[in-house]
Short mmCIF file of N, CA and C in Angstrom, two decimals:
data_model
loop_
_atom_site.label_atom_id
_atom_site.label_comp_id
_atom_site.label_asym_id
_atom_site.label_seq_id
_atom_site.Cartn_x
_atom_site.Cartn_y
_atom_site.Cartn_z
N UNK A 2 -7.51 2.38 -26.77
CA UNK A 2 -8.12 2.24 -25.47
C UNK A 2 -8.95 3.50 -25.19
N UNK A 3 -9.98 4.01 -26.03
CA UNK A 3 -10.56 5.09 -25.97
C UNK A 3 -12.68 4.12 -25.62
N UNK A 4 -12.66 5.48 -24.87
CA UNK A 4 -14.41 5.03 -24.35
C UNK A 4 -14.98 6.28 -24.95
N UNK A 5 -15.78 5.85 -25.89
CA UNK A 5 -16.96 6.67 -26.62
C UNK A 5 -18.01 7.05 -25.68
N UNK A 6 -18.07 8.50 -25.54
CA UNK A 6 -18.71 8.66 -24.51
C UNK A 6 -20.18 8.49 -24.65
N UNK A 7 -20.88 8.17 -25.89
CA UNK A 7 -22.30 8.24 -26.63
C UNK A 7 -22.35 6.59 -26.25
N UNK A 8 -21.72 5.81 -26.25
CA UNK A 8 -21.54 4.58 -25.70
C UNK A 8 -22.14 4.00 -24.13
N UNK A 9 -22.18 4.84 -23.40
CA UNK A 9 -22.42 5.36 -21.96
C UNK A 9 -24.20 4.96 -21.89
N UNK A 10 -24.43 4.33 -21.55
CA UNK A 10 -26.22 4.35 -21.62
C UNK A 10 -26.56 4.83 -20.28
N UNK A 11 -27.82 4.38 -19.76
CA UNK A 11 -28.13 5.04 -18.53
C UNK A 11 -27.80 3.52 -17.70
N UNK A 12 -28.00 2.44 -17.96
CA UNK A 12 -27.35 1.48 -17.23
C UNK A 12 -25.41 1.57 -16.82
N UNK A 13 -25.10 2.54 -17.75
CA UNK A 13 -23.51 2.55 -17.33
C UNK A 13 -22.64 1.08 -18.82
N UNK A 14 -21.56 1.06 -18.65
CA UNK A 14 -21.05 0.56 -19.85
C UNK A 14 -19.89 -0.34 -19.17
N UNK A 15 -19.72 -1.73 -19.47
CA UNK A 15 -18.37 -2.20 -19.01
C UNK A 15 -17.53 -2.85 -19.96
N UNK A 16 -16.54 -2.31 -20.08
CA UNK A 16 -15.39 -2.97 -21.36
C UNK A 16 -14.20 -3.79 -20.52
N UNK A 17 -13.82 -4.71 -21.30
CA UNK A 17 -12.08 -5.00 -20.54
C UNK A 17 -11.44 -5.03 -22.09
N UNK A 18 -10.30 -4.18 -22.07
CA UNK A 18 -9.16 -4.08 -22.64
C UNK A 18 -8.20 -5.07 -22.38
N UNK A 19 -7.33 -5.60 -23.78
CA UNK A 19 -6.24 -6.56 -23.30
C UNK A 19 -5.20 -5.45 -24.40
N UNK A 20 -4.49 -5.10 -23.70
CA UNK A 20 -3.28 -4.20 -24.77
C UNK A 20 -1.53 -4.98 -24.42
N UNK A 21 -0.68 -4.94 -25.89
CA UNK A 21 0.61 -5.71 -25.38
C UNK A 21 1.47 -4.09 -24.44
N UNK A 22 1.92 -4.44 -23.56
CA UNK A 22 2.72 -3.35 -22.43
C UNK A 22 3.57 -2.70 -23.53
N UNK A 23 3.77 -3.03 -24.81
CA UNK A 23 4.77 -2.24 -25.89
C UNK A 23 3.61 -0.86 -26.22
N UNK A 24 2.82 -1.12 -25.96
CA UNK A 24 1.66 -0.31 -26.21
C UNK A 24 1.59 1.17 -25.75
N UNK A 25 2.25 0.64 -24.43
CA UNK A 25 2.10 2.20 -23.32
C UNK A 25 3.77 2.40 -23.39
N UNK A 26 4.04 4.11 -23.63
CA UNK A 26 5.01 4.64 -23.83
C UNK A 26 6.21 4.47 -22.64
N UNK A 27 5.60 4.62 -21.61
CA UNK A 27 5.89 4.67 -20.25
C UNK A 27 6.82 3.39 -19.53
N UNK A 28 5.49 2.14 -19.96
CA UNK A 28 5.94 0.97 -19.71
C UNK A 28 7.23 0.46 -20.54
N UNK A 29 7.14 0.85 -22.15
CA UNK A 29 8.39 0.56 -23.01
C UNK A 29 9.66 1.06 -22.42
N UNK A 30 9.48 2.59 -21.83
CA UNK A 30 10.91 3.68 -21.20
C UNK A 30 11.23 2.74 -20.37
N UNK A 31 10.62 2.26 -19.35
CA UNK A 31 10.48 1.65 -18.13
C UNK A 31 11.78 0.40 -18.22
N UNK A 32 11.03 -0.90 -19.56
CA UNK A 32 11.54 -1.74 -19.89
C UNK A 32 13.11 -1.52 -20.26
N UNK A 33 13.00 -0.50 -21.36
CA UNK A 33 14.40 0.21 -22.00
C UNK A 33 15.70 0.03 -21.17
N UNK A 34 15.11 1.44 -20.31
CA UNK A 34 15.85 1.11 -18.75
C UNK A 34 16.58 -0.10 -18.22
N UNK A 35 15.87 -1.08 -18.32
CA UNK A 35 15.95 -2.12 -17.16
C UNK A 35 15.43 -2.17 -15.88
N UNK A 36 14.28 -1.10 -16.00
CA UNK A 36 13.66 -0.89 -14.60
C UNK A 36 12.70 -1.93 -14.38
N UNK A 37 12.22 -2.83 -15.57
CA UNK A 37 11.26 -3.48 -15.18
C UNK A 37 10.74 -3.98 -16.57
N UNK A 38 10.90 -5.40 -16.88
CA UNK A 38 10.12 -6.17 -17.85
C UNK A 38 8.85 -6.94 -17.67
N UNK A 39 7.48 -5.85 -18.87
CA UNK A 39 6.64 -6.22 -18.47
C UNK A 39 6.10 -7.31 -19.16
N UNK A 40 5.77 -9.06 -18.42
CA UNK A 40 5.64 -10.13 -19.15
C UNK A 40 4.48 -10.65 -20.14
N UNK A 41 3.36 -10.00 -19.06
CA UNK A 41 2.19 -10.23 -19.70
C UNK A 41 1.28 -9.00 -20.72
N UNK A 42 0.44 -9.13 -21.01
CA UNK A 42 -0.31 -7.95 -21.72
C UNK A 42 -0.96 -7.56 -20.28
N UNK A 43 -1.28 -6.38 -20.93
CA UNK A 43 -1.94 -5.12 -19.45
C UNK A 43 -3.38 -5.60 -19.26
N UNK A 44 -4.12 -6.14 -18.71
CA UNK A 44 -5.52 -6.52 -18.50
C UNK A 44 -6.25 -5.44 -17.33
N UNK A 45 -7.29 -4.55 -18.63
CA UNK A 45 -7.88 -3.58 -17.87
C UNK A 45 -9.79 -3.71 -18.07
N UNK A 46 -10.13 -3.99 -17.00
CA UNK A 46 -11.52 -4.24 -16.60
C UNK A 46 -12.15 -2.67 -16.00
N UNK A 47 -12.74 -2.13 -17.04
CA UNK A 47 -13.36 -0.52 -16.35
C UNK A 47 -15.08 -0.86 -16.61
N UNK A 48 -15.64 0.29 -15.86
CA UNK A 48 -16.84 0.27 -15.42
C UNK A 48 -17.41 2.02 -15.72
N UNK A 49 -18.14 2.13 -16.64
CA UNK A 49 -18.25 4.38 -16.91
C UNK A 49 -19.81 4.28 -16.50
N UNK A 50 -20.44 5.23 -15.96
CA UNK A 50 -21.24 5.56 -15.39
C UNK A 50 -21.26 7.01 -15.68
N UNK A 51 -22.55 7.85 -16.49
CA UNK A 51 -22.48 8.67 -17.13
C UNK A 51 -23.57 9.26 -16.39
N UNK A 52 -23.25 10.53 -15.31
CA UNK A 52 -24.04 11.47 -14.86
C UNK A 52 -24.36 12.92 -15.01
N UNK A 53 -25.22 13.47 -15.86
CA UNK A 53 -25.28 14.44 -16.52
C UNK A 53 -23.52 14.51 -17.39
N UNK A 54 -22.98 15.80 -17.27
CA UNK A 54 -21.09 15.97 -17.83
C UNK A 54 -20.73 15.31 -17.23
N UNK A 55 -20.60 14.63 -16.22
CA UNK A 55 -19.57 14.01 -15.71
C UNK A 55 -19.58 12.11 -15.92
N UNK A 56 -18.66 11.88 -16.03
CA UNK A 56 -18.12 10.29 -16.25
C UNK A 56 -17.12 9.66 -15.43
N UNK A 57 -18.03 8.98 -14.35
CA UNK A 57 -16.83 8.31 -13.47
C UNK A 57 -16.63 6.90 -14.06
N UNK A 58 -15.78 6.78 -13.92
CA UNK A 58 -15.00 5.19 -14.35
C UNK A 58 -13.66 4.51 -13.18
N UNK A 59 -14.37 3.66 -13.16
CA UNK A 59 -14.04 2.69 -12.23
C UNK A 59 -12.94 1.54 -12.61
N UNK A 60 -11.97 1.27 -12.20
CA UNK A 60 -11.41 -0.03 -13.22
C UNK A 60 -10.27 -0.50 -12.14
N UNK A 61 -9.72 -1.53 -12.86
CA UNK A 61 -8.65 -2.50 -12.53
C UNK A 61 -7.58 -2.82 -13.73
N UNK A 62 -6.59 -2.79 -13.45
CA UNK A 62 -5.45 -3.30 -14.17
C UNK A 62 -4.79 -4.09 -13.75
N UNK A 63 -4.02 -5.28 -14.61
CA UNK A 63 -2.97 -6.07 -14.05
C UNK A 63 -2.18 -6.66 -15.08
N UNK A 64 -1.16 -6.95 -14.37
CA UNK A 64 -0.29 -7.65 -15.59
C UNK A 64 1.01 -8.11 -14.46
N UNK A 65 1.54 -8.16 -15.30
CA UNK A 65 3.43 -9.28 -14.62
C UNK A 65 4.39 -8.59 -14.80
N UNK A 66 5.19 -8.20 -14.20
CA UNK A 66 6.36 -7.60 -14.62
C UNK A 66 7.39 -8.54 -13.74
N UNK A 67 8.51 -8.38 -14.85
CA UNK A 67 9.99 -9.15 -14.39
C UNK A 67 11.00 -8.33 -13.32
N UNK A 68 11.50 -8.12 -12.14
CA UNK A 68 11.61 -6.72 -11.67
C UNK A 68 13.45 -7.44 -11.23
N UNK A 69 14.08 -7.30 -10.62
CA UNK A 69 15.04 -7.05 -10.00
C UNK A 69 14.62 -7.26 -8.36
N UNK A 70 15.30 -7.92 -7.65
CA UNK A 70 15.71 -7.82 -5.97
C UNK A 70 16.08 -6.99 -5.64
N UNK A 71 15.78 -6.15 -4.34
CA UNK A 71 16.74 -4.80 -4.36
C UNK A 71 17.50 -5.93 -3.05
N UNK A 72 17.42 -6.71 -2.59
CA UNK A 72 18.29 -7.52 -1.60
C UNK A 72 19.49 -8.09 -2.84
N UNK A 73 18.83 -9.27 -3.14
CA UNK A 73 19.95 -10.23 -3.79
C UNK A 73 20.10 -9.78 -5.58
N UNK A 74 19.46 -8.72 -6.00
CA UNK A 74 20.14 -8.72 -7.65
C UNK A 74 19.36 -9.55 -8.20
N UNK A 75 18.79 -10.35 -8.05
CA UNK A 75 18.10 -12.05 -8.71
C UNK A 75 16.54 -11.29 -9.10
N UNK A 76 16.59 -11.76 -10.47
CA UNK A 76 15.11 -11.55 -11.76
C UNK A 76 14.15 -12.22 -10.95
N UNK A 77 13.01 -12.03 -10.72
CA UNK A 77 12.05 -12.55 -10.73
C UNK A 77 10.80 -11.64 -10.95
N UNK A 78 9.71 -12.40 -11.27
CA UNK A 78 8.20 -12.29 -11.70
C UNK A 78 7.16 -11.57 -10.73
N UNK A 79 6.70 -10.73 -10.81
CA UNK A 79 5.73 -10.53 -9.59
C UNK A 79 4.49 -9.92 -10.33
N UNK A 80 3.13 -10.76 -9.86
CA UNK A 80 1.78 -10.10 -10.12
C UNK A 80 1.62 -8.57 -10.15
N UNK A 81 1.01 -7.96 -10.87
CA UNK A 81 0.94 -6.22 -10.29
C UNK A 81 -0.58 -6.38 -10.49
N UNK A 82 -1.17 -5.55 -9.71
CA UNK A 82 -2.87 -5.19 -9.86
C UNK A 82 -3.09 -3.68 -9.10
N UNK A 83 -3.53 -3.36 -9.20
CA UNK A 83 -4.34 -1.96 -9.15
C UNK A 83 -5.85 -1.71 -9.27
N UNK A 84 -6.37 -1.10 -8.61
CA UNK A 84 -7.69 -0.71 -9.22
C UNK A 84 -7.77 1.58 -8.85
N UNK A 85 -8.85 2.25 -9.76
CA UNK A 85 -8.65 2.80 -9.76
C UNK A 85 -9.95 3.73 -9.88
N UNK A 86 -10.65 4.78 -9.19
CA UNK A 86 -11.20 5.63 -9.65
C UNK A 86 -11.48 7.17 -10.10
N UNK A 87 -11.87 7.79 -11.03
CA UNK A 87 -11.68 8.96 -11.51
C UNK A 87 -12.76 9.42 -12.21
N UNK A 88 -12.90 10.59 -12.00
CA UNK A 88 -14.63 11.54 -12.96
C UNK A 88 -13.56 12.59 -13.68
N UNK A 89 -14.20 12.15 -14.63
CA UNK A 89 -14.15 12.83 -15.84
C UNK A 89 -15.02 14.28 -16.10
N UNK A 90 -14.55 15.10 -16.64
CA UNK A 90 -15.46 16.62 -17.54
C UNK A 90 -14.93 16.94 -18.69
N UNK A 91 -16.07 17.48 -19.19
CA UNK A 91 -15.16 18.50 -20.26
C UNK A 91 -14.46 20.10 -20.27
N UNK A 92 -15.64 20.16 -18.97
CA UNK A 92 -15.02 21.70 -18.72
C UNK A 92 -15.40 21.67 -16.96
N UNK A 93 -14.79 22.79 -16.42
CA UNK A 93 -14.44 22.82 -14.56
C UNK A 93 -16.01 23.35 -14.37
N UNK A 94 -16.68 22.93 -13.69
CA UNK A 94 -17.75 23.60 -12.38
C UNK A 94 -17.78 24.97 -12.07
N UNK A 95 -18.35 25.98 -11.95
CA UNK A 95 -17.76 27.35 -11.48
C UNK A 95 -18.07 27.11 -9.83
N UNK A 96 -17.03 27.26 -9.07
CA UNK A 96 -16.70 27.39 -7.40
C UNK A 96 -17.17 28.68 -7.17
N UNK A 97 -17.70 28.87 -6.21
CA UNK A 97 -17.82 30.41 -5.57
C UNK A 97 -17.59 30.01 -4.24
N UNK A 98 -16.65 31.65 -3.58
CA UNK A 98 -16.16 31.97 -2.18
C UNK A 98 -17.07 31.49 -1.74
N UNK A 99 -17.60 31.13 -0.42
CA UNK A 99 -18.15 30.63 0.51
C UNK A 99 -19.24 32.16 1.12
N UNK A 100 -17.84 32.81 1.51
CA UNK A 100 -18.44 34.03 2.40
C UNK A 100 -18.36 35.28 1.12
N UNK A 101 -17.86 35.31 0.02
CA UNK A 101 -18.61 36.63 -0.95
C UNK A 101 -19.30 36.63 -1.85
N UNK A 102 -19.49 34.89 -2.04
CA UNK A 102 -20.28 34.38 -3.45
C UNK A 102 -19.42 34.47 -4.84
N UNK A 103 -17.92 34.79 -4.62
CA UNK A 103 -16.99 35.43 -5.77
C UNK A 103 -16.74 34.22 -6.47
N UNK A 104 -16.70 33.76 -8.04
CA UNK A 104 -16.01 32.95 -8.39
C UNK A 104 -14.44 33.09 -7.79
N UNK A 105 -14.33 31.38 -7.64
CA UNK A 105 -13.08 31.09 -7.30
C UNK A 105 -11.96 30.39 -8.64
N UNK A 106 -11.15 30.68 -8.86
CA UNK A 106 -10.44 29.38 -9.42
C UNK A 106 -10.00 28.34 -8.99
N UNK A 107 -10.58 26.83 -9.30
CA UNK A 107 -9.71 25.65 -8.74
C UNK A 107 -9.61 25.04 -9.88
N UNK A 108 -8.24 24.39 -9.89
CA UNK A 108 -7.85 23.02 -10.96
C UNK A 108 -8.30 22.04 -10.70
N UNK A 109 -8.53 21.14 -12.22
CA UNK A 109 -9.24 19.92 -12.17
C UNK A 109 -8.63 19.29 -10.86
N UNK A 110 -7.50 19.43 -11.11
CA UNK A 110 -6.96 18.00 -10.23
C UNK A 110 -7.06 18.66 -8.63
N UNK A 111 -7.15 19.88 -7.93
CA UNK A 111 -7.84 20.20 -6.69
C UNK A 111 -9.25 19.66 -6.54
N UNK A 112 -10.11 19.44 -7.37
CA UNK A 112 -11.33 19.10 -7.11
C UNK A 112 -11.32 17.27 -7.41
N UNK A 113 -10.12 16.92 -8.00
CA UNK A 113 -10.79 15.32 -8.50
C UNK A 113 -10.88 15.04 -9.44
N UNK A 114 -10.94 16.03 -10.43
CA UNK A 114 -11.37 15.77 -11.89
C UNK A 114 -10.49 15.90 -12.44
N UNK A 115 -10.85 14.75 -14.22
CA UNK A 115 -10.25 14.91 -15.08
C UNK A 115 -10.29 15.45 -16.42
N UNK A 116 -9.89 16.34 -16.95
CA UNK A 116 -10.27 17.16 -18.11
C UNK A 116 -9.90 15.99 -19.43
N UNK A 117 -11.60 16.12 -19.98
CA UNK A 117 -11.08 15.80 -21.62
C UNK A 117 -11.93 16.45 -22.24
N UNK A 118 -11.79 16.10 -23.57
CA UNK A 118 -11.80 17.06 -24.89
C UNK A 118 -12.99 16.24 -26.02
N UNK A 119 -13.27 16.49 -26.59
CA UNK A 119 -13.92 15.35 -27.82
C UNK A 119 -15.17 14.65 -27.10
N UNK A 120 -15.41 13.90 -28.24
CA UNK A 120 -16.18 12.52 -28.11
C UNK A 120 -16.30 11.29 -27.05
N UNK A 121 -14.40 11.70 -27.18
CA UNK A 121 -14.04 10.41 -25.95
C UNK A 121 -13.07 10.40 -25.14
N UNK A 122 -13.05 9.65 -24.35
CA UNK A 122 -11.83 9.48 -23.24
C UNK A 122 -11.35 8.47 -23.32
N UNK A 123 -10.03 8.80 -23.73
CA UNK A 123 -8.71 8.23 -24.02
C UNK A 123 -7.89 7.68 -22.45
N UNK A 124 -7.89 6.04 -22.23
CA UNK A 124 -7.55 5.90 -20.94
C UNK A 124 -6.24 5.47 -20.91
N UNK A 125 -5.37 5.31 -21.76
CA UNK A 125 -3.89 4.71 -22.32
C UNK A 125 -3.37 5.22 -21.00
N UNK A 126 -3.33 6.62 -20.72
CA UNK A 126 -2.57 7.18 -19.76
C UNK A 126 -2.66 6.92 -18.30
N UNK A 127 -4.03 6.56 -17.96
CA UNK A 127 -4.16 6.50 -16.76
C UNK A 127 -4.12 5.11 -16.59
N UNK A 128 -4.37 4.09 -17.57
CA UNK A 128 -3.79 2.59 -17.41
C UNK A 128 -2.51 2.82 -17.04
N UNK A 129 -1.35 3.20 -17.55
CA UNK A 129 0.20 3.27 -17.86
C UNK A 129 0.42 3.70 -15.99
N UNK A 130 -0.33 4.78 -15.80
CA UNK A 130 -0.07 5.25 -14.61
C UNK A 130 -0.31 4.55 -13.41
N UNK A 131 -1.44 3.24 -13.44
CA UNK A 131 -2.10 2.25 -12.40
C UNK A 131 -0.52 1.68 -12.56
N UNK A 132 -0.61 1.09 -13.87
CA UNK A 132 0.61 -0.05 -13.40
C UNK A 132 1.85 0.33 -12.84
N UNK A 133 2.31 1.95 -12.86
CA UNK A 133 3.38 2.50 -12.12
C UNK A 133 3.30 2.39 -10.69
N UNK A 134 1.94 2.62 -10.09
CA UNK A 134 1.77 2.68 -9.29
C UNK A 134 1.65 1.40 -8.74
N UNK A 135 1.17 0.79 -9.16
CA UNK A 135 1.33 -0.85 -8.57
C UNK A 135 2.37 -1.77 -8.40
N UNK A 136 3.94 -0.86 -8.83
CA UNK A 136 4.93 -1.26 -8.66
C UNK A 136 5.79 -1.29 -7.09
N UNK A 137 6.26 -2.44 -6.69
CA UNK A 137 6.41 -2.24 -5.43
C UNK A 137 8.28 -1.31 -5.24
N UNK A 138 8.03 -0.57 -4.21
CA UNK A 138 9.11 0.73 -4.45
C UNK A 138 10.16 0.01 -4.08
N UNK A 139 10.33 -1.06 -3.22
CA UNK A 139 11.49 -1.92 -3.07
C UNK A 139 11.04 -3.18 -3.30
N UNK A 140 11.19 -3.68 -4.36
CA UNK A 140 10.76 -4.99 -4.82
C UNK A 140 12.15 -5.87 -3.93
N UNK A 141 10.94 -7.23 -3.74
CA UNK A 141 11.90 -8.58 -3.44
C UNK A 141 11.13 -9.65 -3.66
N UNK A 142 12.30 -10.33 -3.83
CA UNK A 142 11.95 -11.84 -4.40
C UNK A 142 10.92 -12.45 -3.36
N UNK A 143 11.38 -12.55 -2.23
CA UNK A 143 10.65 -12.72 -0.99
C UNK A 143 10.90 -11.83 0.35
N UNK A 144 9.85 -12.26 1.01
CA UNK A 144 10.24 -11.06 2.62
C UNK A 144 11.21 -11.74 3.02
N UNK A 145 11.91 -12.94 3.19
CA UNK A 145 12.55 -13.52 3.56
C UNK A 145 14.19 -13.66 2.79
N UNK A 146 14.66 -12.96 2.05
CA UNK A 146 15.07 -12.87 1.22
C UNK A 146 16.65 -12.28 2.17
N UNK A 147 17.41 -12.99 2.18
CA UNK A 147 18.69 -12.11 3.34
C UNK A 147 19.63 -11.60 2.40
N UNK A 148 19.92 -11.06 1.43
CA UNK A 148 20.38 -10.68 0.27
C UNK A 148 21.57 -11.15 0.08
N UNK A 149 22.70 -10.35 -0.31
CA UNK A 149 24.13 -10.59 -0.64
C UNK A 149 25.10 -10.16 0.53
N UNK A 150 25.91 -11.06 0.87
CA UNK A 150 27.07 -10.72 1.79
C UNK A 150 28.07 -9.17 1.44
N UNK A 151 27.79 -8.12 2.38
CA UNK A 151 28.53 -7.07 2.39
C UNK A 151 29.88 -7.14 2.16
N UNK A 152 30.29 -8.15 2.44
CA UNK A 152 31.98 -8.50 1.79
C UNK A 152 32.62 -8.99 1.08
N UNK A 153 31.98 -9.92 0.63
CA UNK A 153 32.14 -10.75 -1.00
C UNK A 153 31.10 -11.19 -1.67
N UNK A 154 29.92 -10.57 -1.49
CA UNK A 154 28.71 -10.30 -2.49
C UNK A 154 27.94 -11.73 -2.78
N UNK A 155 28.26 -12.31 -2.22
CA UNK A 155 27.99 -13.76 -2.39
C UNK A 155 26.81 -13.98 -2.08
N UNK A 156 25.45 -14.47 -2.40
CA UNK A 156 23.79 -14.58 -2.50
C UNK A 156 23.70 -15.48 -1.31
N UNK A 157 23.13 -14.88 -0.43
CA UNK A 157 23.39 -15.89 1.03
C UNK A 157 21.86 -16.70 0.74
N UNK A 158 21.15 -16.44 -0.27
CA UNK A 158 20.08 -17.55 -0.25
C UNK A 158 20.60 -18.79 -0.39
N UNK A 159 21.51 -18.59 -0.77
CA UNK A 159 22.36 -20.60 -0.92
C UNK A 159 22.92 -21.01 -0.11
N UNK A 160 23.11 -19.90 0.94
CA UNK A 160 24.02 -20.43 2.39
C UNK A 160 24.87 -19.41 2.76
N UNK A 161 25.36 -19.71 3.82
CA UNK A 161 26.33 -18.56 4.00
C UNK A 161 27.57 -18.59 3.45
N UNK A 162 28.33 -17.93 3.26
CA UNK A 162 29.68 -17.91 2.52
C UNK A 162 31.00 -17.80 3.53
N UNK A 163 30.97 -17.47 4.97
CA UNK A 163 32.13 -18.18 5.33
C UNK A 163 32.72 -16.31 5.56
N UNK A 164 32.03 -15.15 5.24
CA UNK A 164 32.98 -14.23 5.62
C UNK A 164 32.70 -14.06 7.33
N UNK A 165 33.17 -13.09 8.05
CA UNK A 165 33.18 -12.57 9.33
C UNK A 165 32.65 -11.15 8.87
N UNK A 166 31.03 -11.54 9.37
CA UNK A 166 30.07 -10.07 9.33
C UNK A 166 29.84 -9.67 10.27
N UNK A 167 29.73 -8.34 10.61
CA UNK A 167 29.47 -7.77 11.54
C UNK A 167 28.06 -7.78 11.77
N UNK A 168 27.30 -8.32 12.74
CA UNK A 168 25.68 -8.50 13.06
C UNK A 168 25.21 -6.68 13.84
N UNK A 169 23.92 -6.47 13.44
CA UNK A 169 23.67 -5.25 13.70
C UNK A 169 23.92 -4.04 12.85
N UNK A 170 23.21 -2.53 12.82
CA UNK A 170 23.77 -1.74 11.97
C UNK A 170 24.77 -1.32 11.95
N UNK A 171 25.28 -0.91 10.75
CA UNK A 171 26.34 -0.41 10.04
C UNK A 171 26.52 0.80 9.89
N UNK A 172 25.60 2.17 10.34
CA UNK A 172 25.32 3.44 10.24
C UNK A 172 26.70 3.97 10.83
N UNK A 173 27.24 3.70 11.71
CA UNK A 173 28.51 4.32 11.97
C UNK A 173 29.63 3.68 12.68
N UNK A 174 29.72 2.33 11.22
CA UNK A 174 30.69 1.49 11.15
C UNK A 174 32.37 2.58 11.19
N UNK A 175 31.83 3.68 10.32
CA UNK A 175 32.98 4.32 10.19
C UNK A 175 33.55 4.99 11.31
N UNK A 176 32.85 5.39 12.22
CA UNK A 176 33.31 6.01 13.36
C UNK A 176 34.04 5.16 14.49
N UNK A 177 33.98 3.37 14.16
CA UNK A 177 34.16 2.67 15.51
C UNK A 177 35.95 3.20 15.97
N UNK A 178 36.82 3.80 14.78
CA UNK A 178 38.16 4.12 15.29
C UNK A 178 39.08 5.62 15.33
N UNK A 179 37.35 6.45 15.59
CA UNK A 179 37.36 7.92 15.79
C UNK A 179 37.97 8.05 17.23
N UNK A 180 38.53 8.47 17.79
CA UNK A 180 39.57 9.18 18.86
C UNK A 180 39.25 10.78 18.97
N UNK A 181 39.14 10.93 20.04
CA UNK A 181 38.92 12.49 20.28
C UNK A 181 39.92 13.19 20.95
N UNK A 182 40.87 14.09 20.41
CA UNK A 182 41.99 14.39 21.59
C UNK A 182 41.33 15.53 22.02
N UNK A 183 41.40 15.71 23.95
CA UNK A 183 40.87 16.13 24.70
C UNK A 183 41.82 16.89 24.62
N UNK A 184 43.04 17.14 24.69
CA UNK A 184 44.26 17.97 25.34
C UNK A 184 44.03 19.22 24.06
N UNK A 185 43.01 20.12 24.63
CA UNK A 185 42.83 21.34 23.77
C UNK A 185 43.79 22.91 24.42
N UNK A 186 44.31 23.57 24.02
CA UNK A 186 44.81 24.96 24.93
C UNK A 186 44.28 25.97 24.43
#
């Protein structure tokens, strides 16, 4: 998944990548885990636009991953998509102070940019990183989703199960049989 940067015309260059998710290191750890099985291949649509050193590229990723409920425990499938932009260099800009004219030091990533090396830019990483990011931080099956009974775990998507729940929060269930003895000397 590398873009030749001599490739770049003055119209700009558009590729789509299809890579299998065993591909990206990240996504495999991910899978390993059980954090997340990814179903489909990674489908990445980018766009490079080559201005003097610099190379912005534009793109989209997507694919399927198998995730976990954080309500009910229950597998299911969910679309992921992302889109993403980033400029590329090979080497930093020189910054100067404002008010002494002094070179300043700033890092790529304070200004936006991304440092590469060579011929080309290698996008494996920043694909791997869209689809992290396109992961939802509390996945569910649905918004509607009333999870598992706090007392016998039972998947209330099938109905209710018949325990005696307490309605409302639970934050300081523990305190309801705290007693304070007043009689201090």
């Amino acid at each position: 998944m590398r873009l030749r940067i001599e490739d770049i015309k003055e119209k700009g260059l558009t590729l789509d990548f299809v890579e299998d998710p065993s591909e990206y290191p990240v996504l495999s750890e991910m899978a390993k885990k059980g954090e997340g099985d990814f179903r489909t291949e990674v489908r990445t649509h980018v766009r490079a636009q080559r201005i003097g050193d610099l190379v912005e590229i534009d793109g989209r990723v997507e694919t399927t991953a198998r995730l976990a409920c954080s309500r009910c425990l229950q597998d299911f499938e969910k679309p992921l998509s992302g889109g993403f932009s980033l400029a590329f260099v090979r080497e930093l800009p020189a910054v100067h102070d404002e008010e002494g004219g002094e070179e300043v030091e700033v890092s790529a990533e304070e200004m936006g940019l991304v440092l590469f090396e060579g011929d080309e830019i290698d996008l494996k990483d920043t694909v791997q990183e869209q689809v992290v990011l396109a992961l939802p931080v509390r996945p569910l099956c649905s918004n509607q989703c009333p999870g598992l009974c706090a007392k016998c775990g039972a998947d209330l998507k099938h109905g209710e199960c018949g325990c005696d729940r307490v309605s409302g929060s639970l934050k300081f269930a523990a305190l309801k049989d705290f007693k304070v003895n007043k009689d201090r000397n």
